[in-house]
Amino acid sequence: MTPESAVPVQVSVALPGPWWTPLTYNAPLTANGLAIPGVRVRVPMGRGTRVGLIVGVGSPDGPGGYDGAIREISEAIDSAPALSEGTMRLLRWFCEANLCGFGTAMKALLPAGFLSGEEIGPADVQLAERPCGKSAASFVYDPIDGARRDRYAAILSDGAPSLVAFPIYPDAEKFYGFLKNSPILPDYAKDRLMLFPRIGGKAEWRAWTKLRSPDCGQSIVVGGQNSAMAPIRGLSRIFVEDESNNAWRTMRPPIHNVRSLLASRARIEGAELILGGRMPSPRAFMRLGAESAAHAPSQSGKKVVFVDMKLAYSPSVEGVSGSLAVSEPLVRETEAAISRGSWAIWILDRKGYAGEIVCEECGAGVKCPRCGCTMRVEAGRISCISCGYRDTMPEECPNCNGRLLAARRPGLEALMPLADAAIDSSAPILSTDDPEEKIRRAVGAARPGLMIGTRSALSFCDEAKTGMIGWIDADGEARSEEHGARVRAFSLIWESLWRGISPSDRRVVVQTRRPGRDWQRGLDLSEGWRVFWRNELQERSELSMPPFTALVKIEGRRGDIAGIAEKLADSGCECWSPDEEAGKKSALWVRTKKLSEL
């Protein structure tokens, strides 16, 4: 075919940006052979160029063709598709499930080098795709971390290509080290074992390109959340460890749950899905059905000590409304654990001196200007509980300009002096904010003591024998407006019972306003989380809450939110706003069974 008789080609290119649809470009005749979906191209955008991915090919005369003036792609970067068809389908699913464009999905899920145009070399990405359907699922729920670890290793011993994903990267590092030294895993499987690097940086890009290379054999990959898109050839199974952990939910937009991404990948690639952890998520519990009885461990009610906060001593904190309960059972169990040669942990999931600042005139809390989360009082300044943004203490309310600002809900800084007054002075008292060297020296000393911190203090159980864990305000996590707040509260205390070194003789003190009731049912029973989930799912079903229907939160300027709410109401979607007071920003909740309706 001569250039004069060649049919002009238009390509749809996905680019990261605010648009949801791909942009159309002409493909020059010299690039027509590479104008196929999955090839990266460099295209003009404004006065510069951007890297995008071809997601469709057509002609001006074909369906959807455009006969106006459009620009040409600058160059084709790849000589063959850079992504497999399975990965392309997974990205399309992500766009539909998380209400974003294909370019945004690539930016969120693929290494930075992919959209910077870095060379990735040849690869056999057109692998035979297994039929898309419901993936086979297996369950490994055991509260003892070591028992789950051994069962994972036994499954991996056949050497089949696998992905083992963890919500927190240090846990992935520990499991990788265990596999490298485990006699259960054969040597040939250890040779193909890879620890996928942390997100960002050149190490992640090198690992991603190595896995897709024809020279790389079928691998067993262990990693954190960014390993979800690792291009493993012939993927046989996907492990989702600690699958009920809320850490699987990302903090940056497009906000999504990586656990759901992994489950969809298993479905698309026909891989077995293995869900594990100390307790299941709601969807996993429903799939377990009658099998859940085999996974809920027996336990003695003596391990949990419920304390009614209304009967506890609650000293006031200077400059902060509210108080901190320091009960007699908490102090007694703390000193008993230390006397037995074990450490004790007090957990208050609020950093700083006060957990929030509230305007007494309009009732609005001071929010982070960067991400919209609550600002707390910390070391004389205010800081965001989510992104860490810091600022000076405001003199007036940013919402109504009122000058009556009050600090509420005392935090860890206020708890430290109370602990020092209540506990034997010879026992060391540490904070999770202390330098690592100071903590290591204290753990190595003969005299155990008390560790104080947020929920992250639970990781201390992995380093030192812990005989008591006390939740200062167990209701704090359950008070959140998020629908999964009670699940997080239950799972954190459930984790306290079992995590780390020698949990068999550990006591957990739960200071609460409703001891043993509401979301706490099941903590002191042999059925454990089976009781919790039966009650929780019955209530969610009656209220049409997830996982029975989708619940979407939309945040923005109050005027924009009002307009969106009106249009959604006209289209038949059920929506409501939790805040009615005047202000600059607002939120809207939308309940729907089909995300495509939005």
mmCIF file of C-alpha atoms in Angstrom, residues 65-337:
data_model
loop_
_atom_site.group_PDB
_atom_site.id
_atom_site.type_symbol
_atom_site.label_atom_id
_atom_site.label_comp_id
_atom_site.label_asym_id
_atom_site.label_seq_id
_atom_site.Cartn_x
_atom_site.Cartn_y
_atom_site.Cartn_z
ATOM 1 C CA GLY A 65 -14.694 9.209 13.933
ATOM 2 C CA TYR A 66 -13.963 12.946 13.999
ATOM 3 C CA ASP A 67 -13.645 14.848 10.732
ATOM 4 C CA GLY A 68 -12.424 18.136 12.207
ATOM 5 C CA ALA A 69 -8.869 19.394 12.624
ATOM 6 C CA ILE A 70 -6.950 17.363 15.193
ATOM 7 C CA ARG A 71 -3.284 17.071 16.078
ATOM 8 C CA GLU A 72 -0.953 14.157 15.360
ATOM 9 C CA ILE A 73 0.830 11.984 17.884
ATOM 10 C CA SER A 74 4.493 12.946 18.181
ATOM 11 C CA GLU A 75 5.900 9.413 18.418
ATOM 12 C CA ALA A 76 5.120 5.851 19.364
ATOM 13 C CA ILE A 77 7.240 4.922 22.384
ATOM 14 C CA ASP A 78 6.724 1.150 22.371
ATOM 15 C CA SER A 79 7.259 -1.348 19.569
ATOM 16 C CA ALA A 80 4.572 -3.634 21.052
ATOM 17 C CA PRO A 81 1.764 -3.268 23.617
ATOM 18 C CA ALA A 82 3.151 -2.356 27.019
ATOM 19 C CA LEU A 83 0.225 -3.918 28.922
ATOM 20 C CA SER A 84 -1.483 -7.285 28.616
ATOM 21 C CA GLU A 85 -5.138 -7.504 27.693
ATOM 22 C CA GLY A 86 -5.868 -8.632 31.253
ATOM 23 C CA THR A 87 -4.247 -5.492 32.665
ATOM 24 C CA MET A 88 -6.199 -3.344 30.212
ATOM 25 C CA ARG A 89 -9.443 -4.970 31.368
ATOM 26 C CA LEU A 90 -8.458 -4.431 34.999
ATOM 27 C CA LEU A 91 -7.820 -0.725 34.369
ATOM 28 C CA ARG A 92 -11.218 -0.405 32.663
ATOM 29 C CA TRP A 93 -12.876 -2.056 35.648
ATOM 30 C CA PHE A 94 -11.067 0.370 37.969
ATOM 31 C CA CYS A 95 -12.403 3.350 36.008
ATOM 32 C CA GLU A 96 -15.987 2.141 36.299
ATOM 33 C CA ALA A 97 -15.723 1.146 39.967
ATOM 34 C CA ASN A 98 -14.007 4.337 41.124
ATOM 35 C CA LEU A 99 -15.568 6.955 38.842
ATOM 36 C CA CYS A 100 -12.409 8.146 37.102
ATOM 37 C CA GLY A 101 -10.787 8.262 33.674
ATOM 38 C CA PHE A 102 -8.413 5.670 32.213
ATOM 39 C CA GLY A 103 -5.465 8.074 32.451
ATOM 40 C CA THR A 104 -6.151 8.690 36.142
ATOM 41 C CA ALA A 105 -6.311 4.929 36.693
ATOM 42 C CA MET A 106 -2.884 4.459 35.092
ATOM 43 C CA LYS A 107 -1.374 7.215 37.209
ATOM 44 C CA ALA A 108 -2.839 5.722 40.386
ATOM 45 C CA LEU A 109 -1.910 2.071 39.751
ATOM 46 C CA LEU A 110 1.173 1.881 37.508
ATOM 47 C CA PRO A 111 4.779 2.881 38.379
ATOM 48 C CA ALA A 112 5.726 6.492 37.686
ATOM 49 C CA GLY A 113 8.164 5.407 34.969
ATOM 50 C CA PHE A 114 5.295 4.126 32.837
ATOM 51 C CA LEU A 115 3.847 7.577 32.181
ATOM 52 C CA SER A 116 7.214 9.318 32.088
ATOM 53 C CA GLY A 117 8.017 7.456 28.876
ATOM 54 C CA GLU A 118 10.930 5.418 30.203
ATOM 55 C CA GLU A 119 11.975 2.460 28.064
ATOM 56 C CA ILE A 120 10.733 -0.911 29.240
ATOM 57 C CA GLY A 121 12.128 -3.208 26.564
ATOM 58 C CA PRO A 122 10.408 -6.100 24.806
ATOM 59 C CA ALA A 123 7.952 -8.332 26.588
ATOM 60 C CA ASP A 124 5.579 -11.152 25.817
ATOM 61 C CA VAL A 125 2.485 -9.402 27.141
ATOM 62 C CA GLN A 126 0.028 -11.104 24.814
ATOM 63 C CA LEU A 127 -0.261 -14.123 27.073
ATOM 64 C CA ALA A 128 -3.243 -16.405 26.764
ATOM 65 C CA GLU A 129 -5.890 -14.927 29.002
ATOM 66 C CA ARG A 130 -7.997 -17.302 31.056
ATOM 67 C CA PRO A 131 -11.765 -16.786 30.867
ATOM 68 C CA CYS A 132 -13.143 -14.013 33.016
ATOM 69 C CA GLY A 133 -15.508 -15.251 35.709
ATOM 70 C CA LYS A 134 -15.914 -15.754 39.426
ATOM 71 C CA SER A 135 -12.522 -16.738 40.843
ATOM 72 C CA ALA A 136 -12.116 -19.653 43.200
ATOM 73 C CA ALA A 137 -11.691 -18.419 46.775
ATOM 74 C CA SER A 138 -9.983 -19.977 49.764
ATOM 75 C CA PHE A 139 -9.868 -18.645 53.323
ATOM 76 C CA VAL A 140 -7.090 -18.635 55.908
ATOM 77 C CA TYR A 141 -8.478 -16.943 59.024
ATOM 78 C CA ASP A 142 -6.447 -17.555 62.145
ATOM 79 C CA PRO A 143 -5.836 -14.979 64.910
ATOM 80 C CA ILE A 144 -2.266 -16.237 65.451
ATOM 81 C CA ASP A 145 0.058 -14.584 62.926
ATOM 82 C CA GLY A 146 2.595 -17.407 62.970
ATOM 83 C CA ALA A 147 -0.061 -20.017 62.192
ATOM 84 C CA ARG A 148 -1.249 -18.076 59.119
ATOM 85 C CA ARG A 149 2.326 -17.567 57.981
ATOM 86 C CA ASP A 150 2.988 -21.331 58.087
ATOM 87 C CA ARG A 151 -0.189 -22.092 56.146
ATOM 88 C CA TYR A 152 0.742 -19.566 53.454
ATOM 89 C CA ALA A 153 4.183 -21.139 53.108
ATOM 90 C CA ALA A 154 2.644 -24.614 52.773
ATOM 91 C CA ILE A 155 0.401 -23.389 49.929
ATOM 92 C CA LEU A 156 3.360 -21.712 48.197
ATOM 93 C CA SER A 157 5.489 -24.843 48.434
ATOM 94 C CA ASP A 158 4.288 -26.031 44.999
ATOM 95 C CA GLY A 159 6.200 -23.099 43.449
ATOM 96 C CA ALA A 160 3.242 -21.855 41.347
ATOM 97 C CA PRO A 161 3.431 -18.169 40.308
ATOM 98 C CA SER A 162 1.810 -16.212 43.122
ATOM 99 C CA LEU A 163 1.313 -12.735 44.529
ATOM 100 C CA VAL A 164 1.256 -12.273 48.315
ATOM 101 C CA ALA A 165 0.055 -8.745 49.121
ATOM 102 C CA PHE A 166 0.092 -7.032 52.527
ATOM 103 C CA PRO A 167 -1.631 -3.775 53.513
ATOM 104 C CA ILE A 168 1.474 -2.601 55.417
ATOM 105 C CA TYR A 169 4.903 -2.916 53.804
ATOM 106 C CA PRO A 170 6.979 -3.888 56.895
ATOM 107 C CA ASP A 171 4.757 -6.975 57.249
ATOM 108 C CA ALA A 172 5.613 -7.913 53.654
ATOM 109 C CA GLU A 173 9.316 -7.564 54.453
ATOM 110 C CA LYS A 174 8.967 -9.870 57.469
ATOM 111 C CA PHE A 175 7.102 -12.521 55.483
ATOM 112 C CA TYR A 176 9.654 -12.377 52.658
ATOM 113 C CA GLY A 177 12.464 -12.949 55.185
ATOM 114 C CA PHE A 178 10.529 -15.877 56.641
ATOM 115 C CA LEU A 179 10.069 -17.490 53.206
ATOM 116 C CA LYS A 180 13.762 -17.098 52.318
ATOM 117 C CA ASN A 181 14.702 -19.099 55.415
ATOM 118 C CA SER A 182 11.748 -21.471 55.525
ATOM 119 C CA PRO A 183 12.424 -25.193 54.988
ATOM 120 C CA ILE A 184 8.861 -25.517 53.633
ATOM 121 C CA LEU A 185 9.629 -23.605 50.427
ATOM 122 C CA PRO A 186 11.812 -25.568 47.940
ATOM 123 C CA ASP A 187 15.042 -24.018 46.684
ATOM 124 C CA TYR A 188 13.807 -23.563 43.110
ATOM 125 C CA ALA A 189 10.865 -21.515 44.423
ATOM 126 C CA LYS A 190 13.196 -19.420 46.602
ATOM 127 C CA ASP A 191 15.244 -18.609 43.503
ATOM 128 C CA ARG A 192 12.143 -17.058 41.920
ATOM 129 C CA LEU A 193 11.077 -15.220 45.073
ATOM 130 C CA MET A 194 10.917 -11.409 44.800
ATOM 131 C CA LEU A 195 10.243 -8.699 47.384
ATOM 132 C CA PHE A 196 8.480 -5.977 45.417
ATOM 133 C CA PRO A 197 9.924 -2.587 46.458
ATOM 134 C CA ARG A 198 8.025 0.191 48.182
ATOM 135 C CA ILE A 199 5.969 2.538 46.071
ATOM 136 C CA GLY A 200 7.869 5.215 44.175
ATOM 137 C CA GLY A 201 11.481 5.453 43.123
ATOM 138 C CA LYS A 202 13.539 3.631 40.543
ATOM 139 C CA ALA A 203 13.574 0.333 42.460
ATOM 140 C CA GLU A 204 9.828 -0.116 41.892
ATOM 141 C CA TRP A 205 10.226 0.609 38.172
ATOM 142 C CA ARG A 206 13.134 -1.829 37.822
ATOM 143 C CA ALA A 207 11.144 -4.584 39.543
ATOM 144 C CA TRP A 208 8.083 -3.955 37.358
ATOM 145 C CA THR A 209 10.081 -4.023 34.106
ATOM 146 C CA LYS A 210 12.010 -7.122 35.213
ATOM 147 C CA LEU A 211 8.807 -9.066 35.873
ATOM 148 C CA ARG A 212 7.375 -8.311 32.425
ATOM 149 C CA SER A 213 10.601 -9.221 30.647
ATOM 150 C CA PRO A 214 10.675 -12.512 28.666
ATOM 151 C CA ASP A 215 13.871 -13.414 30.555
ATOM 152 C CA CYS A 216 12.054 -13.458 33.895
ATOM 153 C CA GLY A 217 10.470 -16.791 34.762
ATOM 154 C CA GLN A 218 7.292 -17.367 36.676
ATOM 155 C CA SER A 219 7.738 -15.666 40.033
ATOM 156 C CA ILE A 220 6.442 -15.586 43.596
ATOM 157 C CA VAL A 221 6.108 -11.906 44.503
ATOM 158 C CA VAL A 222 5.688 -10.582 48.055
ATOM 159 C CA GLY A 223 4.891 -6.910 48.479
ATOM 160 C CA GLY A 224 2.783 -4.075 49.772
ATOM 161 C CA GLN A 225 -0.201 -2.426 48.162
ATOM 162 C CA ASN A 226 1.684 -1.286 45.061
ATOM 163 C CA SER A 227 2.470 -4.918 44.192
ATOM 164 C CA ALA A 228 -1.195 -5.367 43.198
ATOM 165 C CA MET A 229 -0.275 -4.549 39.583
ATOM 166 C CA ALA A 230 2.989 -6.538 39.446
ATOM 167 C CA PRO A 231 3.033 -8.207 35.968
ATOM 168 C CA ILE A 232 3.489 -11.842 37.045
ATOM 169 C CA ARG A 233 3.496 -14.331 34.198
ATOM 170 C CA GLY A 234 1.015 -17.206 34.492
ATOM 171 C CA LEU A 235 -0.361 -15.893 37.781
ATOM 172 C CA SER A 236 -1.879 -18.835 39.631
ATOM 173 C CA ARG A 237 -3.029 -17.338 42.943
ATOM 174 C CA ILE A 238 -3.329 -14.065 44.833
ATOM 175 C CA PHE A 239 -3.043 -13.871 48.630
ATOM 176 C CA VAL A 240 -4.702 -10.890 50.344
ATOM 177 C CA GLU A 241 -3.313 -10.920 53.878
ATOM 178 C CA ASP A 242 -5.136 -9.079 56.674
ATOM 179 C CA GLU A 243 -7.884 -8.434 54.149
ATOM 180 C CA SER A 244 -10.217 -6.734 56.651
ATOM 181 C CA ASN A 245 -7.605 -4.087 57.488
ATOM 182 C CA ASN A 246 -8.838 -0.567 56.740
ATOM 183 C CA ALA A 247 -5.314 0.282 55.522
ATOM 184 C CA TRP A 248 -6.232 -1.276 52.158
ATOM 185 C CA ARG A 249 -8.277 1.862 51.529
ATOM 186 C CA THR A 250 -6.089 4.549 49.988
ATOM 187 C CA MET A 251 -5.944 8.113 51.301
ATOM 188 C CA ARG A 252 -5.316 9.932 48.003
ATOM 189 C CA PRO A 253 -7.801 10.252 45.155
ATOM 190 C CA PRO A 254 -9.019 8.310 43.388
ATOM 191 C CA ILE A 255 -9.784 6.783 46.784
ATOM 192 C CA HIS A 256 -10.178 3.042 46.350
ATOM 193 C CA ASN A 257 -9.778 -0.260 48.153
ATOM 194 C CA VAL A 258 -6.738 -2.214 46.947
ATOM 195 C CA ARG A 259 -8.319 -5.399 48.313
ATOM 196 C CA SER A 260 -11.123 -5.016 45.754
ATOM 197 C CA LEU A 261 -8.550 -4.388 43.033
ATOM 198 C CA LEU A 262 -6.777 -7.654 43.895
ATOM 199 C CA ALA A 263 -10.059 -9.576 43.926
ATOM 200 C CA SER A 264 -10.963 -8.215 40.480
ATOM 201 C CA ARG A 265 -7.530 -9.085 39.149
ATOM 202 C CA ALA A 266 -7.976 -12.666 40.348
ATOM 203 C CA ARG A 267 -11.338 -12.807 38.578
ATOM 204 C CA ILE A 268 -10.023 -11.332 35.323
ATOM 205 C CA GLU A 269 -6.897 -13.513 35.183
ATOM 206 C CA GLY A 270 -8.591 -16.665 36.461
ATOM 207 C CA ALA A 271 -6.337 -16.906 39.514
ATOM 208 C CA GLU A 272 -7.286 -18.400 42.869
ATOM 209 C CA LEU A 273 -8.044 -15.770 45.510
ATOM 210 C CA ILE A 274 -6.842 -16.558 49.037
ATOM 211 C CA LEU A 275 -8.194 -14.247 51.741
ATOM 212 C CA GLY A 276 -6.550 -14.294 55.147
ATOM 213 C CA GLY A 277 -6.237 -12.416 58.394
ATOM 214 C CA ARG A 278 -7.295 -12.388 62.024
ATOM 215 C CA MET A 279 -10.930 -11.834 61.019
ATOM 216 C CA PRO A 280 -12.831 -11.474 57.721
ATOM 217 C CA SER A 281 -14.301 -8.409 56.054
ATOM 218 C CA PRO A 282 -18.099 -8.324 55.527
ATOM 219 C CA ARG A 283 -17.962 -9.597 51.931
ATOM 220 C CA ALA A 284 -15.596 -12.405 52.914
ATOM 221 C CA PHE A 285 -17.809 -13.349 55.856
ATOM 222 C CA MET A 286 -20.806 -13.677 53.538
ATOM 223 C CA ARG A 287 -18.775 -15.914 51.195
ATOM 224 C CA LEU A 288 -17.641 -18.035 54.139
ATOM 225 C CA GLY A 289 -21.203 -18.929 55.096
ATOM 226 C CA ALA A 290 -21.381 -22.037 57.266
ATOM 227 C CA GLU A 291 -17.619 -22.463 56.907
ATOM 228 C CA SER A 292 -17.100 -19.482 59.248
ATOM 229 C CA ALA A 293 -17.480 -21.814 62.247
ATOM 230 C CA ALA A 294 -14.201 -23.482 61.335
ATOM 231 C CA HIS A 295 -12.331 -20.171 61.312
ATOM 232 C CA ALA A 296 -13.586 -18.456 64.481
ATOM 233 C CA PRO A 297 -11.266 -19.500 67.346
ATOM 234 C CA SER A 298 -12.375 -20.465 70.799
ATOM 235 C CA GLN A 299 -11.386 -18.020 73.526
ATOM 236 C CA SER A 300 -12.009 -17.442 77.184
ATOM 237 C CA GLY A 301 -13.986 -14.420 78.320
ATOM 238 C CA LYS A 302 -11.351 -13.879 81.007
ATOM 239 C CA LYS A 303 -9.034 -12.311 78.405
ATOM 240 C CA VAL A 304 -11.228 -9.191 78.087
ATOM 241 C CA VAL A 305 -11.932 -6.855 81.007
ATOM 242 C CA PHE A 306 -14.722 -4.355 80.296
ATOM 243 C CA VAL A 307 -14.708 -1.138 82.327
ATOM 244 C CA ASP A 308 -17.623 1.275 82.434
ATOM 245 C CA MET A 309 -16.089 4.710 81.851
ATOM 246 C CA LYS A 310 -18.930 6.338 83.792
ATOM 247 C CA LEU A 311 -17.590 4.652 86.940
ATOM 248 C CA ALA A 312 -13.905 5.338 86.263
ATOM 249 C CA TYR A 313 -11.837 8.200 87.656
ATOM 250 C CA SER A 314 -11.819 10.898 84.950
ATOM 251 C CA PRO A 315 -9.431 13.742 85.732
ATOM 252 C CA SER A 316 -9.960 16.958 83.784
ATOM 253 C CA VAL A 317 -7.286 18.238 81.412
ATOM 254 C CA GLU A 318 -6.274 21.891 81.504
ATOM 255 C CA GLY A 319 -7.550 23.865 78.517
ATOM 256 C CA VAL A 320 -9.443 20.928 76.953
ATOM 257 C CA SER A 321 -13.116 20.061 77.316
ATOM 258 C CA GLY A 322 -13.638 16.412 78.149
ATOM 259 C CA SER A 323 -11.585 14.085 80.295
ATOM 260 C CA LEU A 324 -9.519 10.907 80.207
ATOM 261 C CA ALA A 325 -10.637 7.841 82.132
ATOM 262 C CA VAL A 326 -7.935 6.097 84.187
ATOM 263 C CA SER A 327 -9.780 3.281 85.920
ATOM 264 C CA GLU A 328 -8.713 1.102 88.830
ATOM 265 C CA PRO A 329 -8.848 -2.098 86.670
ATOM 266 C CA LEU A 330 -6.609 -0.434 84.071
ATOM 267 C CA VAL A 331 -3.956 0.466 86.659
ATOM 268 C CA ARG A 332 -4.287 -2.905 88.417
ATOM 269 C CA GLU A 333 -3.873 -4.952 85.239
ATOM 270 C CA THR A 334 -0.986 -2.745 84.113
ATOM 271 C CA GLU A 335 0.977 -3.263 87.311
ATOM 272 C CA ALA A 336 0.132 -7.004 87.310
ATOM 273 C CA ALA A 337 1.523 -7.419 83.800
#
